[in-house]
Coordinates of C-alpha atoms and ligand atoms in Angstrom, one line a residue:
M1 CA -10.8 -65.2 17.7
A2 CA -8.3 -65.9 20.5
R3 CA -6.1 -67.8 18.0
L4 CA -6.3 -65.0 15.5
R5 CA -5.2 -62.5 18.2
E6 CA -2.3 -64.8 19.2
G7 CA -1.3 -65.2 15.6
L8 CA -1.2 -61.4 15.1
A9 CA 0.8 -60.9 18.3
R10 CA 3.3 -63.5 17.1
L11 CA 3.6 -61.7 13.7
A12 CA 4.1 -58.4 15.5
R13 CA 6.8 -59.9 17.7
W14 CA 8.5 -61.4 14.6
F15 CA 8.4 -58.0 12.9
D16 CA 9.7 -56.1 16.0
Q17 CA 12.6 -58.5 16.5
R18 CA 13.8 -57.8 13.0
T19 CA 13.1 -54.1 12.8
G20 CA 12.9 -52.7 16.3
V21 CA 9.8 -50.8 15.3
G22 CA 8.2 -51.5 18.7
A23 CA 10.4 -48.6 20.1
V24 CA 8.2 -46.2 18.0
G25 CA 5.1 -47.6 19.7
Q26 CA 6.7 -47.1 23.1
L27 CA 7.6 -43.5 22.2
V28 CA 4.1 -42.7 21.1
Q29 CA 2.7 -44.2 24.3
K30 CA 5.0 -42.1 26.4
K31 CA 4.4 -38.9 24.5
D32 CA 2.1 -36.3 26.0
V33 CA 0.9 -32.8 25.0
P34 CA 1.0 -29.9 27.5
I35 CA -2.3 -28.3 28.3
H36 CA -2.3 -24.5 28.6
R37 CA -4.1 -21.5 27.0
H38 CA -2.2 -22.0 23.7
T39 CA -2.6 -25.7 23.3
V40 CA -5.0 -25.2 20.3
W41 CA -2.0 -24.2 18.1
Y42 CA -0.5 -27.7 18.5
Y43 CA -3.1 -29.0 16.0
L44 CA -1.8 -27.0 13.0
G45 CA 1.3 -29.1 12.3
G46 CA -0.8 -32.3 12.2
M47 CA -3.4 -30.6 10.0
T48 CA -0.6 -29.6 7.6
L49 CA 0.6 -33.2 7.6
F50 CA -2.9 -34.5 6.8
L51 CA -3.3 -32.1 3.9
L52 CA 0.1 -33.1 2.6
L53 CA -1.0 -36.7 2.6
V54 CA -4.1 -35.8 0.7
Q55 CA -1.9 -34.1 -1.9
I56 CA 0.3 -37.1 -2.3
G57 CA -2.7 -39.5 -2.7
T58 CA -4.5 -37.3 -5.2
G59 CA -1.3 -36.4 -7.0
I60 CA -0.5 -40.1 -7.6
L61 CA -4.0 -40.6 -9.1
L62 CA -3.5 -37.6 -11.4
L63 CA -0.3 -39.1 -12.7
F64 CA -2.2 -42.0 -14.1
Y65 CA -3.7 -39.6 -16.8
Y66 CA -1.4 -36.6 -17.0
R67 CA 1.0 -36.3 -19.9
P68 CA 4.0 -33.9 -19.4
S69 CA 4.4 -32.3 -22.9
A70 CA 3.4 -29.0 -24.4
G71 CA 1.4 -30.9 -27.1
E72 CA -0.5 -33.2 -24.7
A73 CA -0.6 -31.7 -21.2
Y74 CA -3.7 -29.5 -21.7
E75 CA -5.6 -32.2 -23.6
S76 CA -4.8 -34.9 -20.9
V77 CA -6.2 -32.6 -18.2
Q78 CA -9.2 -31.9 -20.3
F79 CA -9.8 -35.6 -20.8
L80 CA -9.4 -36.2 -17.0
M81 CA -12.0 -33.5 -16.2
A82 CA -14.6 -34.5 -18.8
E83 CA -14.2 -38.2 -19.4
V84 CA -12.6 -39.9 -16.4
K85 CA -15.0 -40.9 -13.6
F86 CA -14.4 -38.5 -10.7
G87 CA -11.3 -37.2 -12.4
W88 CA -12.7 -33.6 -11.9
L89 CA -13.1 -34.4 -8.2
I90 CA -9.6 -35.7 -7.7
R91 CA -8.1 -32.7 -9.6
S92 CA -10.2 -30.3 -7.6
I93 CA -9.3 -31.8 -4.3
H94 CA -5.6 -31.7 -5.3
G95 CA -5.9 -28.0 -6.0
W96 CA -8.0 -27.1 -2.9
A97 CA -5.8 -29.2 -0.6
A98 CA -2.7 -27.4 -1.9
N99 CA -4.3 -24.0 -1.1
L100 CA -5.5 -25.1 2.3
M101 CA -2.1 -26.6 3.1
I102 CA -0.4 -23.3 2.4
V103 CA -2.9 -21.6 4.7
T104 CA -2.3 -24.1 7.6
L105 CA 1.5 -24.0 6.9
F106 CA 1.6 -20.2 7.3
L107 CA -0.6 -20.4 10.4
H108 CA 1.7 -23.2 11.8
L109 CA 4.8 -21.1 11.0
F110 CA 3.5 -17.9 12.6
S111 CA 2.1 -19.7 15.7
V112 CA 5.4 -21.3 16.4
M113 CA 7.1 -18.0 15.7
L114 CA 4.9 -16.0 18.2
L115 CA 5.0 -18.8 20.8
K116 CA 8.8 -18.8 20.5
A117 CA 8.9 -22.6 19.9
Y118 CA 12.1 -22.1 17.9
R119 CA 14.2 -21.7 21.0
P120 CA 17.0 -24.3 21.3
P121 CA 16.9 -27.3 21.2
R122 CA 14.1 -26.8 18.7
D123 CA 16.2 -24.5 16.4
L124 CA 16.9 -27.4 14.1
T125 CA 13.1 -28.2 14.0
W126 CA 12.6 -24.6 12.9
F127 CA 15.4 -24.7 10.2
S128 CA 13.8 -27.9 8.7
G129 CA 10.4 -26.1 8.9
V130 CA 11.6 -23.1 6.9
L131 CA 13.0 -25.4 4.3
L132 CA 9.7 -27.3 4.1
L133 CA 7.9 -24.0 3.6
G134 CA 10.3 -23.3 0.6
L135 CA 9.5 -26.7 -0.8
A136 CA 5.8 -26.2 -0.4
L137 CA 5.9 -22.8 -2.2
T138 CA 8.0 -24.5 -5.0
F139 CA 5.3 -27.2 -5.2
G140 CA 2.7 -24.5 -5.9
F141 CA 4.8 -22.6 -8.4
T142 CA 5.7 -25.7 -10.5
G143 CA 2.3 -27.3 -10.2
Y144 CA 0.6 -24.1 -11.5
L145 CA 2.2 -24.5 -15.0
L146 CA 1.4 -28.2 -15.4
P147 CA -2.1 -27.9 -17.0
W148 CA -0.5 -25.7 -19.7
N149 CA -3.2 -23.1 -19.8
E150 CA -3.0 -19.5 -20.8
L151 CA -3.0 -17.8 -17.4
A152 CA -0.5 -20.2 -15.9
Y153 CA 1.8 -19.9 -18.9
F154 CA 2.0 -16.1 -18.7
A155 CA 2.2 -16.1 -14.9
T156 CA 5.1 -18.5 -15.1
R157 CA 6.8 -16.2 -17.7
V158 CA 6.5 -13.3 -15.2
G159 CA 7.5 -15.4 -12.2
T160 CA 10.6 -16.9 -13.8
Q161 CA 11.6 -13.4 -15.2
I162 CA 12.2 -12.3 -11.6
T163 CA 15.3 -14.6 -11.3
E164 CA 16.9 -12.4 -14.0
V165 CA 17.5 -9.6 -11.5
V166 CA 19.7 -11.7 -9.3
P167 CA 23.2 -10.0 -9.6
L168 CA 25.7 -11.9 -11.8
A169 CA 23.9 -15.3 -11.9
G170 CA 20.5 -14.0 -13.1
K171 CA 20.9 -14.8 -16.8
F172 CA 22.2 -18.3 -16.0
L173 CA 19.4 -19.0 -13.5
I174 CA 16.6 -18.0 -15.8
R175 CA 17.9 -20.3 -18.5
V176 CA 18.3 -23.2 -16.1
L177 CA 14.8 -22.7 -14.8
R178 CA 13.1 -22.3 -18.2
G179 CA 15.3 -24.8 -20.1
G180 CA 15.9 -22.2 -22.8
E181 CA 15.3 -18.5 -23.5
D182 CA 11.5 -18.5 -22.9
V183 CA 8.9 -20.6 -21.2
S184 CA 8.3 -23.6 -23.5
G185 CA 7.7 -27.4 -23.5
A186 CA 11.2 -27.7 -22.0
T187 CA 10.1 -25.7 -19.0
L188 CA 7.0 -27.9 -18.6
T189 CA 9.1 -31.0 -18.6
R190 CA 11.5 -29.5 -16.1
F191 CA 8.7 -28.3 -13.8
Y192 CA 7.1 -31.7 -14.0
A193 CA 10.3 -33.5 -13.0
I194 CA 10.7 -31.0 -10.1
H195 CA 7.0 -31.3 -9.0
V196 CA 6.7 -35.1 -9.1
A197 CA 10.2 -36.4 -8.2
L198 CA 12.6 -33.8 -6.7
L199 CA 10.2 -32.0 -4.4
P200 CA 8.5 -35.2 -3.0
A201 CA 11.9 -36.8 -2.3
A202 CA 13.2 -33.6 -0.6
T203 CA 10.0 -33.1 1.3
A204 CA 9.9 -36.7 2.6
T205 CA 13.5 -36.5 3.8
L206 CA 13.0 -33.1 5.6
L207 CA 9.6 -34.0 7.0
G208 CA 11.1 -37.2 8.4
L209 CA 13.7 -35.1 10.2
H210 CA 11.1 -32.5 11.3
L211 CA 8.7 -35.1 12.8
W212 CA 11.5 -37.1 14.4
L213 CA 12.8 -33.9 16.2
V214 CA 9.2 -33.1 17.3
Q215 CA 9.1 -36.6 18.9
K216 CA 12.5 -36.3 20.4
H217 CA 12.0 -32.9 22.1
G218 CA 8.3 -33.1 22.8
M219 CA 6.0 -30.1 22.5
S220 CA 7.4 -26.8 23.9
V221 CA 5.6 -24.8 26.5
P222 CA 5.6 -21.1 25.5
P223 CA 7.3 -18.7 28.0
G224 CA 4.7 -17.6 30.6
A225 CA 2.0 -20.1 29.5
A226 CA 2.5 -22.7 32.3
P227 CA 1.7 -21.8 35.9
P228 CA 5.0 -21.0 37.7
T229 CA 4.1 -23.5 40.5
G230 CA 2.2 -26.7 40.8
P231 CA 2.3 -29.8 38.5
R232 CA 2.6 -29.5 34.8
R233 CA -0.8 -30.2 33.1
A234 CA -0.7 -32.5 30.0
M235 CA -2.9 -35.1 28.1
P236 CA -1.6 -38.3 26.6
F237 CA -0.9 -38.0 22.8
F238 CA -2.4 -41.5 22.3
P239 CA -5.4 -41.7 22.2
N240 CA -6.6 -38.3 23.6
F241 CA -4.7 -35.8 21.3
L242 CA -4.8 -38.1 18.3
I243 CA -8.7 -38.5 18.5
R244 CA -8.9 -34.7 18.5
D245 CA -6.6 -34.6 15.5
L246 CA -8.8 -37.1 13.7
V247 CA -11.9 -34.9 14.3
G248 CA -10.0 -32.0 12.7
W249 CA -8.9 -34.1 9.8
L250 CA -12.4 -35.4 9.1
T251 CA -13.7 -31.8 9.2
A252 CA -11.0 -30.8 6.7
L253 CA -12.0 -33.6 4.4
A254 CA -15.6 -32.5 4.5
I255 CA -14.5 -28.9 3.7
L256 CA -12.3 -30.1 0.9
A257 CA -15.2 -32.2 -0.6
A258 CA -17.6 -29.3 -0.4
L259 CA -15.2 -26.8 -1.9
S260 CA -14.3 -29.2 -4.7
A261 CA -18.0 -29.9 -5.5
Y262 CA -19.1 -26.2 -5.4
F263 CA -16.0 -24.7 -6.9
P264 CA -14.3 -27.3 -9.1
A265 CA -10.9 -26.6 -10.5
E266 CA -11.0 -24.6 -13.8
L267 CA -8.9 -25.2 -16.9
G268 CA -9.3 -22.1 -19.1
T269 CA -7.9 -22.0 -22.6
K270 CA -4.8 -23.8 -23.9
A271 CA -1.5 -21.8 -23.7
D272 CA -0.4 -20.2 -26.9
P273 CA 3.2 -18.8 -26.6
F274 CA 2.7 -16.6 -29.6
A275 CA -0.5 -15.0 -28.4
P276 CA -0.3 -11.6 -26.7
A277 CA -0.3 -11.7 -22.9
P278 CA -3.9 -11.6 -21.6
M279 CA -5.1 -9.0 -19.0
G280 CA -5.3 -10.0 -15.4
I281 CA -2.1 -12.2 -15.1
K282 CA -1.7 -12.9 -11.5
P283 CA 0.3 -15.4 -9.5
E284 CA -1.1 -17.8 -6.9
W285 CA -2.5 -15.9 -3.9
Y286 CA 0.5 -16.8 -1.7
F287 CA 2.9 -15.0 -4.0
M288 CA 0.7 -11.9 -4.4
F289 CA 2.3 -9.9 -1.6
M290 CA 5.7 -10.2 -3.3
F291 CA 4.2 -9.6 -6.8
Q292 CA 2.4 -6.5 -5.5
T293 CA 5.5 -5.2 -3.7
L294 CA 7.6 -5.4 -6.9
K295 CA 4.8 -3.6 -8.8
L296 CA 4.6 -0.7 -6.3
L297 CA 8.3 -0.1 -6.1
P298 CA 9.6 2.9 -8.1
A299 CA 11.8 2.2 -11.2
H300 CA 14.9 3.3 -9.4
I301 CA 15.9 3.5 -5.7
L302 CA 19.2 5.3 -4.9
G303 CA 20.3 4.6 -8.5
I304 CA 19.6 0.8 -8.2
E305 CA 16.8 -0.8 -10.2
G306 CA 13.6 -1.0 -8.0
E307 CA 13.0 -4.7 -8.8
V308 CA 16.6 -5.6 -7.7
V309 CA 16.1 -3.8 -4.4
G310 CA 12.8 -5.7 -4.0
V311 CA 14.2 -9.1 -4.7
L312 CA 17.2 -8.4 -2.4
G313 CA 14.8 -7.3 0.3
F314 CA 12.8 -10.6 0.1
A315 CA 16.1 -12.6 0.1
L316 CA 17.1 -10.8 3.3
A317 CA 13.7 -11.4 4.8
G318 CA 14.0 -15.1 4.0
L319 CA 17.4 -15.2 5.7
Y320 CA 16.0 -13.4 8.8
L321 CA 13.2 -16.0 8.9
F322 CA 15.7 -18.9 8.6
L323 CA 18.1 -17.6 11.2
L324 CA 15.5 -16.4 13.7
P325 CA 16.5 -18.9 16.4
V326 CA 20.1 -17.6 16.2
I327 CA 19.2 -13.9 16.0
D328 CA 16.7 -13.9 18.9
R329 CA 19.2 -14.2 21.7
P330 CA 17.1 -12.9 24.6
T331 CA 14.4 -15.6 24.0
E332 CA 17.1 -18.3 24.0
S333 CA 18.0 -17.3 27.5
G334 CA 14.4 -17.6 28.6
V335 CA 13.2 -14.0 28.4
S336 CA 10.4 -13.5 25.9
S337 CA 11.6 -10.6 23.7
R338 CA 8.9 -8.2 22.6
V339 CA 10.9 -6.8 19.7
F340 CA 10.8 -10.1 17.9
T341 CA 7.1 -10.5 18.6
W342 CA 6.4 -7.1 17.1
I343 CA 8.6 -7.9 14.0
A344 CA 6.5 -11.1 13.6
V345 CA 3.3 -9.0 13.8
A346 CA 4.6 -6.5 11.3
I347 CA 5.5 -9.3 8.8
I348 CA 1.9 -10.7 9.1
V349 CA 0.3 -7.3 8.7
Y350 CA 2.6 -6.5 5.7
M351 CA 1.7 -9.8 3.9
V352 CA -2.0 -9.5 4.5
A353 CA -2.1 -5.8 3.5
L354 CA -0.1 -6.3 0.3
T355 CA -2.2 -9.3 -0.7
A356 CA -5.4 -7.4 -0.1
I357 CA -4.1 -4.4 -2.2
G358 CA -3.1 -6.9 -5.0
Y359 CA -6.7 -8.2 -5.2
L360 CA -8.8 -5.2 -4.3
V361 CA -7.0 -2.2 -5.8
N362 CA -6.0 -3.5 -9.2
P363 CA -8.3 -6.5 -9.8
A364 CA -8.1 -6.1 -13.6
Q365 CA -4.4 -5.7 -14.1
Ligands
LIG1 C1 5.0 -29.6 5.4 C2 5.2 -28.7 6.4 C3 5.2 -29.0 7.9 C4 4.6 -30.1 8.5 C5 3.8 -31.3 7.9 C6 4.9 -29.9 9.9 C7 4.4 -30.8 10.9 C8 4.6 -30.5 12.3 C9 4.0 -31.3 13.4 C10 3.1 -32.5 13.2 C11 4.4 -30.7 14.5 C12 4.0 -31.2 16.0 C13 2.6 -30.5 16.3 C14 2.6 -29.0 16.2 O1 3.4 -28.3 16.9 O2 1.8 -28.4 15.5 C15 5.3 -29.7 14.3 C16 6.0 -28.9 15.2 C17 6.9 -27.9 14.9 N1 7.1 -27.3 13.7 FE1 6.3 -28.0 11.9 N2 5.6 -28.7 10.1 C18 5.8 -28.2 8.9 C19 6.4 -27.0 8.6 C20 6.9 -26.1 9.6 C21 7.4 -24.8 9.3 C22 7.3 -24.0 8.0 C23 7.9 -24.3 10.5 C24 8.5 -23.0 10.8 C25 9.4 -22.4 10.1 C26 7.8 -25.4 11.5 C27 8.3 -25.3 12.8 C28 7.9 -26.2 13.8 C29 8.4 -26.1 15.2 C30 9.4 -25.1 15.8 C31 7.7 -27.2 15.9 C32 7.8 -27.5 17.4 C33 6.7 -26.8 18.1 C34 6.7 -27.0 19.6 O3 7.5 -27.8 20.1 O4 5.9 -26.3 20.3 N3 7.2 -26.4 10.9 N4 5.4 -29.5 12.9

């Protein structure tokens, strides 16, 4: 046993001398997590990371069977669900983990927003986070089409149509996105390449930056959360915080398994581009608030098409979100600005209300 331990230590030394990886271990050992009344929100980033890892693992397994063409995609998923041992479970976990990840991602975003964790020097952490959110939503949008079923086909037609309202470049953008005039096998191939190559590569790069910045700056303490006098309270990241993280991750895994067993992913009928659009086309739930907004807007607002106004409004909201650390000057100088807190609350209320209206008021449309 002692010789084994000595051998392993020698191997670790050999590896460290060549890579310098020991510095990461030292960083982790030094890292601590502040304790105050908002500490619980620090678990959300790690939870999002765990769900992303589940996505990557199950996504790779799905790739062993999936075939990215209009002629074979639906059949390959059908085969996976019916014939491949535990294929249905892997596909269901991939779907449920995607949805839960979007939930924890939004909770992570709004918690760091309300706790003003975007203040410099964490502004770059925030910028990388907003881009990661964009990537996660694009993962969802492109993944939805891959099984090539009827609902996804028509939802993608409606979803891609929206790019057409972009002034000047609209026609060009929609062609690039669809790989032609309409949603077709070319769109499926494109979405597949984006989903399994482009987005994972971009996510890995940005996530690397995000996590490195979190290590570099440590966890922020929200304004007013720490006692003005006395020593700062904190717990070591390793092992105290990590063990709590692991308990959360195990719980998430149990929830994922239960959801997948009781509510397995559905497949529906195969997409038929020549069939009339079915009733009840709806996007994924996280796009519902935008879908519903565009539906409720009048045809024309001040002489401009309602949809154009809506899309421009969302583009401006996205820009506001991205630039928040630059716009919120008072918080940067250490004063917690109430205006920006109320704007964050208004955004949350708007998103929840429009999503609820989308599902409750017009469930059949
Ligand atoms: C795939 C997506 C993401 C992953 C895996 C991720 C992961 C993490 C982790 C592990 C932490 C440290 C623990 C914590 O504070 O929860 C963190 C911190 C942070 N994240 Fe994210 N994050 C993601 C997306 C986002 C988004 C969308 C935003 C906001 C726009 C964001 C902004 C931040 C900020 C500002 C911090 C520093 C918090 C502090 O110091 O108090 N992240 N992230």
